[in-house]
Amino acid sequence: MNNELNVPSGAKETLPTVFGYIGIGVAFGIVGKAAGLSPLLVTLMSIITYAGSAQFVIVSMLVTHSPLLSIIFSVFLVNSRMILMSTTLAPYFKKESLLKNVLVGTLLTDESLALGMNKLNYTDNHLNFSWFNTANVISYLTWIISSLVGAVLGNFISNPEKFGLDFALVAMFIGLLYLQLISDKSINFNLQLIVVGFVLVTIYLGLIFIPSSLLILLVTLVACTFGMVMKHVFF
């Protein structure tokens, strides 16, 4: 990464994350096709819904003929973390127009947020619309195309896990976390490791008692509070 906030820089720095979108997007397309959805419906869902985990939820609930309201509520719970993510990002776009803020928020993903947070370490804590929108649009188009490709491949592949596609997104986030740890000089490295360890333990224990659709949201709130207390009391 560098300190430039323009379209070429955004495109270049987003490319490494593309492989994660491709892996999970293809997996979703295959799963959607196996559930009886046509390639057109799979692609339309990626265009309109554009929420990886939520789209898997939709497909699984459609297969079990769940009520429409149940599907809507489940998707809301899964994607409720976006409220926190958008709140975190909003202060960096105060000078941008409402339309640009809406565009950034509409196409925001976990990956583009993580990429943006890493970028802050190189730009003196600044972001702009050109850079972030480029990252969002590339991610959006990659997801749509990957879903379509997966739906087409669904005629020949019935189990995407056999090819390790389900691990692509996990691997990408591990890479983004590593970059964040080594590049963020504003926070003590030991504190970062402590918070990461706390999150891992909390998620592991939380999976025993809390529905996965709520777990990420709750762990985010708890981990943020924990990190803030640790920083101001011990660091």
Short mmCIF file of N, CA and C in Angstrom, two decimals, residues 112-222:
data_model
loop_
_atom_site.label_atom_id
_atom_site.label_comp_id
_atom_site.label_asym_id
_atom_site.label_seq_id
_atom_site.Cartn_x
_atom_site.Cartn_y
_atom_site.Cartn_z
N SER A 112 -13.85 -4.70 2.21
CA SER A 112 -13.48 -3.33 1.84
C SER A 112 -13.26 -2.46 3.08
N LEU A 113 -14.03 -2.73 4.16
CA LEU A 113 -13.80 -2.01 5.41
C LEU A 113 -12.41 -2.33 5.96
N ALA A 114 -12.06 -3.62 5.99
CA ALA A 114 -10.75 -4.02 6.49
C ALA A 114 -9.64 -3.41 5.65
N LEU A 115 -9.85 -3.37 4.34
CA LEU A 115 -8.88 -2.76 3.43
C LEU A 115 -8.73 -1.27 3.73
N GLY A 116 -9.87 -0.61 3.96
CA GLY A 116 -9.85 0.81 4.28
C GLY A 116 -9.16 1.11 5.59
N MET A 117 -9.40 0.28 6.59
CA MET A 117 -8.75 0.47 7.88
C MET A 117 -7.23 0.30 7.77
N ASN A 118 -6.80 -0.61 6.91
CA ASN A 118 -5.36 -0.76 6.66
C ASN A 118 -4.81 0.46 5.94
N LYS A 119 -5.58 0.99 5.00
CA LYS A 119 -5.14 2.15 4.22
C LYS A 119 -4.90 3.37 5.10
N LEU A 120 -5.65 3.49 6.17
CA LEU A 120 -5.51 4.63 7.09
C LEU A 120 -4.09 4.74 7.64
N ASN A 121 -3.42 3.60 7.76
CA ASN A 121 -2.06 3.60 8.30
C ASN A 121 -1.05 4.27 7.36
N TYR A 122 -1.43 4.45 6.10
CA TYR A 122 -0.52 5.00 5.11
C TYR A 122 -0.91 6.41 4.64
N THR A 123 -2.10 6.88 5.05
CA THR A 123 -2.61 8.15 4.53
C THR A 123 -2.85 9.19 5.63
N ASP A 124 -2.19 9.03 6.75
CA ASP A 124 -2.36 9.96 7.86
C ASP A 124 -3.83 10.03 8.29
N ASN A 125 -4.45 8.87 8.34
CA ASN A 125 -5.83 8.73 8.84
C ASN A 125 -6.86 9.41 7.94
N HIS A 126 -6.66 9.31 6.61
CA HIS A 126 -7.60 9.90 5.66
C HIS A 126 -8.08 8.86 4.65
N LEU A 127 -9.35 9.02 4.23
CA LEU A 127 -9.92 8.23 3.14
C LEU A 127 -10.71 9.18 2.26
N ASN A 128 -10.94 8.78 1.00
CA ASN A 128 -11.81 9.59 0.16
C ASN A 128 -12.69 8.70 -0.72
N PHE A 129 -13.63 9.32 -1.42
CA PHE A 129 -14.61 8.58 -2.20
C PHE A 129 -13.97 7.84 -3.37
N SER A 130 -13.05 8.49 -4.07
CA SER A 130 -12.44 7.88 -5.26
C SER A 130 -11.80 6.54 -4.94
N TRP A 131 -10.98 6.53 -3.90
CA TRP A 131 -10.28 5.30 -3.53
C TRP A 131 -11.24 4.23 -3.04
N PHE A 132 -12.12 4.61 -2.10
CA PHE A 132 -12.99 3.62 -1.49
C PHE A 132 -14.05 3.11 -2.46
N ASN A 133 -14.57 3.97 -3.29
CA ASN A 133 -15.57 3.53 -4.26
C ASN A 133 -14.96 2.58 -5.28
N THR A 134 -13.70 2.83 -5.64
CA THR A 134 -13.01 1.91 -6.56
C THR A 134 -12.90 0.52 -5.95
N ALA A 135 -12.51 0.48 -4.68
CA ALA A 135 -12.42 -0.82 -3.98
C ALA A 135 -13.78 -1.50 -3.92
N ASN A 136 -14.82 -0.73 -3.63
CA ASN A 136 -16.17 -1.29 -3.53
C ASN A 136 -16.67 -1.82 -4.87
N VAL A 137 -16.49 -1.04 -5.94
CA VAL A 137 -17.00 -1.43 -7.25
C VAL A 137 -16.30 -2.68 -7.78
N ILE A 138 -14.97 -2.75 -7.61
CA ILE A 138 -14.23 -3.93 -8.04
C ILE A 138 -14.72 -5.16 -7.29
N SER A 139 -14.93 -5.02 -6.00
CA SER A 139 -15.42 -6.14 -5.17
C SER A 139 -16.82 -6.56 -5.63
N TYR A 140 -17.67 -5.58 -5.87
CA TYR A 140 -19.06 -5.83 -6.29
C TYR A 140 -19.11 -6.58 -7.61
N LEU A 141 -18.37 -6.11 -8.60
CA LEU A 141 -18.37 -6.75 -9.92
C LEU A 141 -17.76 -8.16 -9.85
N THR A 142 -16.71 -8.30 -9.05
CA THR A 142 -16.08 -9.62 -8.89
C THR A 142 -17.06 -10.62 -8.28
N TRP A 143 -17.81 -10.17 -7.28
CA TRP A 143 -18.79 -11.04 -6.62
C TRP A 143 -19.87 -11.48 -7.61
N ILE A 144 -20.38 -10.56 -8.39
CA ILE A 144 -21.44 -10.87 -9.35
C ILE A 144 -20.96 -11.88 -10.38
N ILE A 145 -19.79 -11.61 -10.97
CA ILE A 145 -19.25 -12.49 -12.00
C ILE A 145 -18.93 -13.87 -11.43
N SER A 146 -18.36 -13.90 -10.22
CA SER A 146 -18.02 -15.18 -9.59
C SER A 146 -19.26 -16.01 -9.31
N SER A 147 -20.32 -15.35 -8.87
CA SER A 147 -21.57 -16.06 -8.60
C SER A 147 -22.13 -16.69 -9.87
N LEU A 148 -22.09 -15.92 -10.94
CA LEU A 148 -22.57 -16.43 -12.23
C LEU A 148 -21.74 -17.62 -12.69
N VAL A 149 -20.42 -17.49 -12.58
CA VAL A 149 -19.53 -18.59 -12.98
C VAL A 149 -19.82 -19.83 -12.13
N GLY A 150 -20.01 -19.63 -10.83
CA GLY A 150 -20.31 -20.76 -9.95
C GLY A 150 -21.62 -21.43 -10.30
N ALA A 151 -22.63 -20.63 -10.66
CA ALA A 151 -23.93 -21.20 -11.03
C ALA A 151 -23.82 -22.03 -12.30
N VAL A 152 -23.00 -21.57 -13.23
CA VAL A 152 -22.79 -22.32 -14.46
C VAL A 152 -22.00 -23.60 -14.17
N LEU A 153 -20.97 -23.48 -13.32
CA LEU A 153 -20.18 -24.65 -12.96
C LEU A 153 -20.96 -25.64 -12.11
N GLY A 154 -22.06 -25.15 -11.51
CA GLY A 154 -22.88 -26.01 -10.67
C GLY A 154 -23.43 -27.22 -11.40
N ASN A 155 -23.46 -27.15 -12.73
CA ASN A 155 -23.91 -28.30 -13.52
C ASN A 155 -22.88 -29.43 -13.50
N PHE A 156 -21.64 -29.08 -13.13
CA PHE A 156 -20.56 -30.07 -13.17
C PHE A 156 -19.94 -30.34 -11.80
N ILE A 157 -20.08 -29.37 -10.86
CA ILE A 157 -19.49 -29.50 -9.53
C ILE A 157 -20.60 -29.46 -8.49
N SER A 158 -20.69 -30.47 -7.67
CA SER A 158 -21.75 -30.51 -6.65
C SER A 158 -21.24 -30.17 -5.25
N ASN A 159 -19.92 -30.25 -5.05
CA ASN A 159 -19.36 -30.02 -3.73
C ASN A 159 -18.17 -29.06 -3.79
N PRO A 160 -18.40 -27.75 -3.61
CA PRO A 160 -17.30 -26.78 -3.70
C PRO A 160 -16.25 -26.94 -2.62
N GLU A 161 -16.61 -27.54 -1.47
CA GLU A 161 -15.66 -27.71 -0.38
C GLU A 161 -14.52 -28.64 -0.77
N LYS A 162 -14.79 -29.51 -1.73
CA LYS A 162 -13.76 -30.45 -2.17
C LYS A 162 -12.56 -29.73 -2.78
N PHE A 163 -12.80 -28.54 -3.30
CA PHE A 163 -11.73 -27.76 -3.93
C PHE A 163 -11.20 -26.66 -3.02
N GLY A 164 -11.67 -26.63 -1.76
CA GLY A 164 -11.17 -25.66 -0.80
C GLY A 164 -11.71 -24.26 -1.01
N LEU A 165 -12.76 -24.11 -1.82
CA LEU A 165 -13.29 -22.78 -2.10
C LEU A 165 -13.87 -22.12 -0.85
N ASP A 166 -14.35 -22.95 0.09
CA ASP A 166 -14.96 -22.40 1.30
C ASP A 166 -13.93 -21.73 2.21
N PHE A 167 -12.64 -22.02 1.99
CA PHE A 167 -11.59 -21.45 2.85
C PHE A 167 -10.99 -20.17 2.25
N ALA A 168 -11.37 -19.83 1.03
CA ALA A 168 -10.77 -18.68 0.35
C ALA A 168 -10.98 -17.39 1.13
N LEU A 169 -12.19 -17.19 1.63
CA LEU A 169 -12.50 -15.95 2.34
C LEU A 169 -11.76 -15.89 3.67
N VAL A 170 -11.66 -17.02 4.36
CA VAL A 170 -10.94 -17.07 5.62
C VAL A 170 -9.47 -16.71 5.41
N ALA A 171 -8.89 -17.28 4.36
CA ALA A 171 -7.48 -17.01 4.05
C ALA A 171 -7.27 -15.52 3.76
N MET A 172 -8.20 -14.91 3.05
CA MET A 172 -8.08 -13.49 2.72
C MET A 172 -8.10 -12.64 3.98
N PHE A 173 -9.00 -12.95 4.92
CA PHE A 173 -9.09 -12.18 6.15
C PHE A 173 -7.85 -12.37 7.02
N ILE A 174 -7.26 -13.54 7.00
CA ILE A 174 -6.02 -13.76 7.74
C ILE A 174 -4.93 -12.84 7.19
N GLY A 175 -4.87 -12.72 5.85
CA GLY A 175 -3.90 -11.84 5.23
C GLY A 175 -4.14 -10.38 5.58
N LEU A 176 -5.40 -9.95 5.58
CA LEU A 176 -5.73 -8.56 5.92
C LEU A 176 -5.42 -8.27 7.39
N LEU A 177 -5.68 -9.24 8.25
CA LEU A 177 -5.37 -9.06 9.67
C LEU A 177 -3.87 -8.91 9.88
N TYR A 178 -3.10 -9.73 9.18
CA TYR A 178 -1.64 -9.65 9.30
C TYR A 178 -1.13 -8.28 8.87
N LEU A 179 -1.66 -7.77 7.75
CA LEU A 179 -1.25 -6.45 7.27
C LEU A 179 -1.61 -5.36 8.27
N GLN A 180 -2.77 -5.49 8.89
CA GLN A 180 -3.20 -4.51 9.88
C GLN A 180 -2.26 -4.52 11.09
N LEU A 181 -1.88 -5.69 11.54
CA LEU A 181 -1.03 -5.81 12.72
C LEU A 181 0.36 -5.21 12.49
N ILE A 182 0.91 -5.44 11.32
CA ILE A 182 2.28 -4.98 11.09
C ILE A 182 2.36 -3.52 10.64
N SER A 183 1.23 -2.97 10.16
CA SER A 183 1.30 -1.61 9.61
C SER A 183 0.76 -0.54 10.55
N ASP A 184 -0.10 -0.92 11.50
CA ASP A 184 -0.70 0.08 12.40
C ASP A 184 0.26 0.37 13.55
N LYS A 185 0.93 1.52 13.46
CA LYS A 185 1.89 1.91 14.49
C LYS A 185 1.26 2.74 15.60
N SER A 186 -0.03 3.08 15.45
CA SER A 186 -0.69 3.93 16.44
C SER A 186 -1.15 3.14 17.67
N ILE A 187 -1.19 1.82 17.56
CA ILE A 187 -1.64 0.97 18.66
C ILE A 187 -0.53 -0.02 19.00
N ASN A 188 -0.26 -0.18 20.27
CA ASN A 188 0.77 -1.09 20.73
C ASN A 188 0.55 -2.50 20.16
N PHE A 189 1.61 -3.10 19.63
CA PHE A 189 1.50 -4.40 18.98
C PHE A 189 1.00 -5.47 19.94
N ASN A 190 1.49 -5.45 21.19
CA ASN A 190 1.05 -6.43 22.18
C ASN A 190 -0.45 -6.29 22.48
N LEU A 191 -0.93 -5.05 22.49
CA LEU A 191 -2.36 -4.82 22.71
C LEU A 191 -3.17 -5.42 21.56
N GLN A 192 -2.69 -5.26 20.35
CA GLN A 192 -3.39 -5.83 19.20
C GLN A 192 -3.48 -7.35 19.32
N LEU A 193 -2.37 -7.97 19.71
CA LEU A 193 -2.37 -9.43 19.86
C LEU A 193 -3.32 -9.88 20.96
N ILE A 194 -3.37 -9.13 22.05
CA ILE A 194 -4.27 -9.47 23.16
C ILE A 194 -5.74 -9.41 22.70
N VAL A 195 -6.08 -8.36 21.95
CA VAL A 195 -7.45 -8.21 21.48
C VAL A 195 -7.81 -9.30 20.48
N VAL A 196 -6.88 -9.63 19.59
CA VAL A 196 -7.12 -10.71 18.63
C VAL A 196 -7.37 -12.02 19.36
N GLY A 197 -6.53 -12.31 20.38
CA GLY A 197 -6.72 -13.52 21.17
C GLY A 197 -8.05 -13.52 21.90
N PHE A 198 -8.44 -12.36 22.44
CA PHE A 198 -9.72 -12.23 23.13
C PHE A 198 -10.88 -12.52 22.19
N VAL A 199 -10.79 -11.99 20.96
CA VAL A 199 -11.85 -12.22 19.98
C VAL A 199 -11.96 -13.71 19.63
N LEU A 200 -10.83 -14.36 19.43
CA LEU A 200 -10.85 -15.78 19.09
C LEU A 200 -11.50 -16.62 20.19
N VAL A 201 -11.10 -16.35 21.43
CA VAL A 201 -11.66 -17.10 22.56
C VAL A 201 -13.15 -16.81 22.72
N THR A 202 -13.52 -15.54 22.58
CA THR A 202 -14.92 -15.16 22.75
C THR A 202 -15.81 -15.80 21.68
N ILE A 203 -15.34 -15.83 20.45
CA ILE A 203 -16.11 -16.47 19.38
C ILE A 203 -16.23 -17.97 19.62
N TYR A 204 -15.13 -18.58 20.04
CA TYR A 204 -15.15 -20.03 20.30
C TYR A 204 -16.16 -20.38 21.38
N LEU A 205 -16.14 -19.62 22.47
CA LEU A 205 -17.08 -19.89 23.56
C LEU A 205 -18.50 -19.46 23.18
N GLY A 206 -18.60 -18.36 22.43
CA GLY A 206 -19.92 -17.86 22.05
C GLY A 206 -20.68 -18.80 21.15
N LEU A 207 -19.96 -19.55 20.32
CA LEU A 207 -20.62 -20.49 19.41
C LEU A 207 -21.40 -21.57 20.16
N ILE A 208 -21.03 -21.77 21.42
CA ILE A 208 -21.70 -22.80 22.23
C ILE A 208 -23.08 -22.32 22.69
N PHE A 209 -23.19 -21.01 22.93
CA PHE A 209 -24.41 -20.49 23.55
C PHE A 209 -25.22 -19.52 22.67
N ILE A 210 -24.58 -18.91 21.69
CA ILE A 210 -25.22 -17.83 20.95
C ILE A 210 -25.39 -18.21 19.48
N PRO A 211 -26.55 -17.92 18.88
CA PRO A 211 -26.74 -18.18 17.44
C PRO A 211 -25.69 -17.43 16.62
N SER A 212 -25.17 -18.09 15.59
CA SER A 212 -24.11 -17.50 14.80
C SER A 212 -24.53 -16.19 14.13
N SER A 213 -25.83 -16.03 13.86
CA SER A 213 -26.32 -14.81 13.22
C SER A 213 -26.16 -13.59 14.12
N LEU A 214 -26.12 -13.82 15.44
CA LEU A 214 -25.97 -12.72 16.39
C LEU A 214 -24.55 -12.60 16.94
N LEU A 215 -23.80 -13.67 16.81
CA LEU A 215 -22.51 -13.76 17.49
C LEU A 215 -21.53 -12.68 17.04
N ILE A 216 -21.40 -12.46 15.75
CA ILE A 216 -20.43 -11.49 15.24
C ILE A 216 -20.73 -10.09 15.76
N LEU A 217 -22.01 -9.73 15.76
CA LEU A 217 -22.41 -8.41 16.25
C LEU A 217 -22.06 -8.25 17.72
N LEU A 218 -22.40 -9.25 18.54
CA LEU A 218 -22.14 -9.18 19.97
C LEU A 218 -20.64 -9.18 20.28
N VAL A 219 -19.90 -10.04 19.60
CA VAL A 219 -18.46 -10.11 19.83
C VAL A 219 -17.79 -8.79 19.43
N THR A 220 -18.27 -8.18 18.37
CA THR A 220 -17.71 -6.89 17.94
C THR A 220 -17.88 -5.85 19.04
N LEU A 221 -19.08 -5.77 19.61
CA LEU A 221 -19.34 -4.80 20.68
C LEU A 221 -18.50 -5.09 21.92
N VAL A 222 -18.44 -6.36 22.31
CA VAL A 222 -17.69 -6.74 23.50
C VAL A 222 -16.19 -6.53 23.29
#
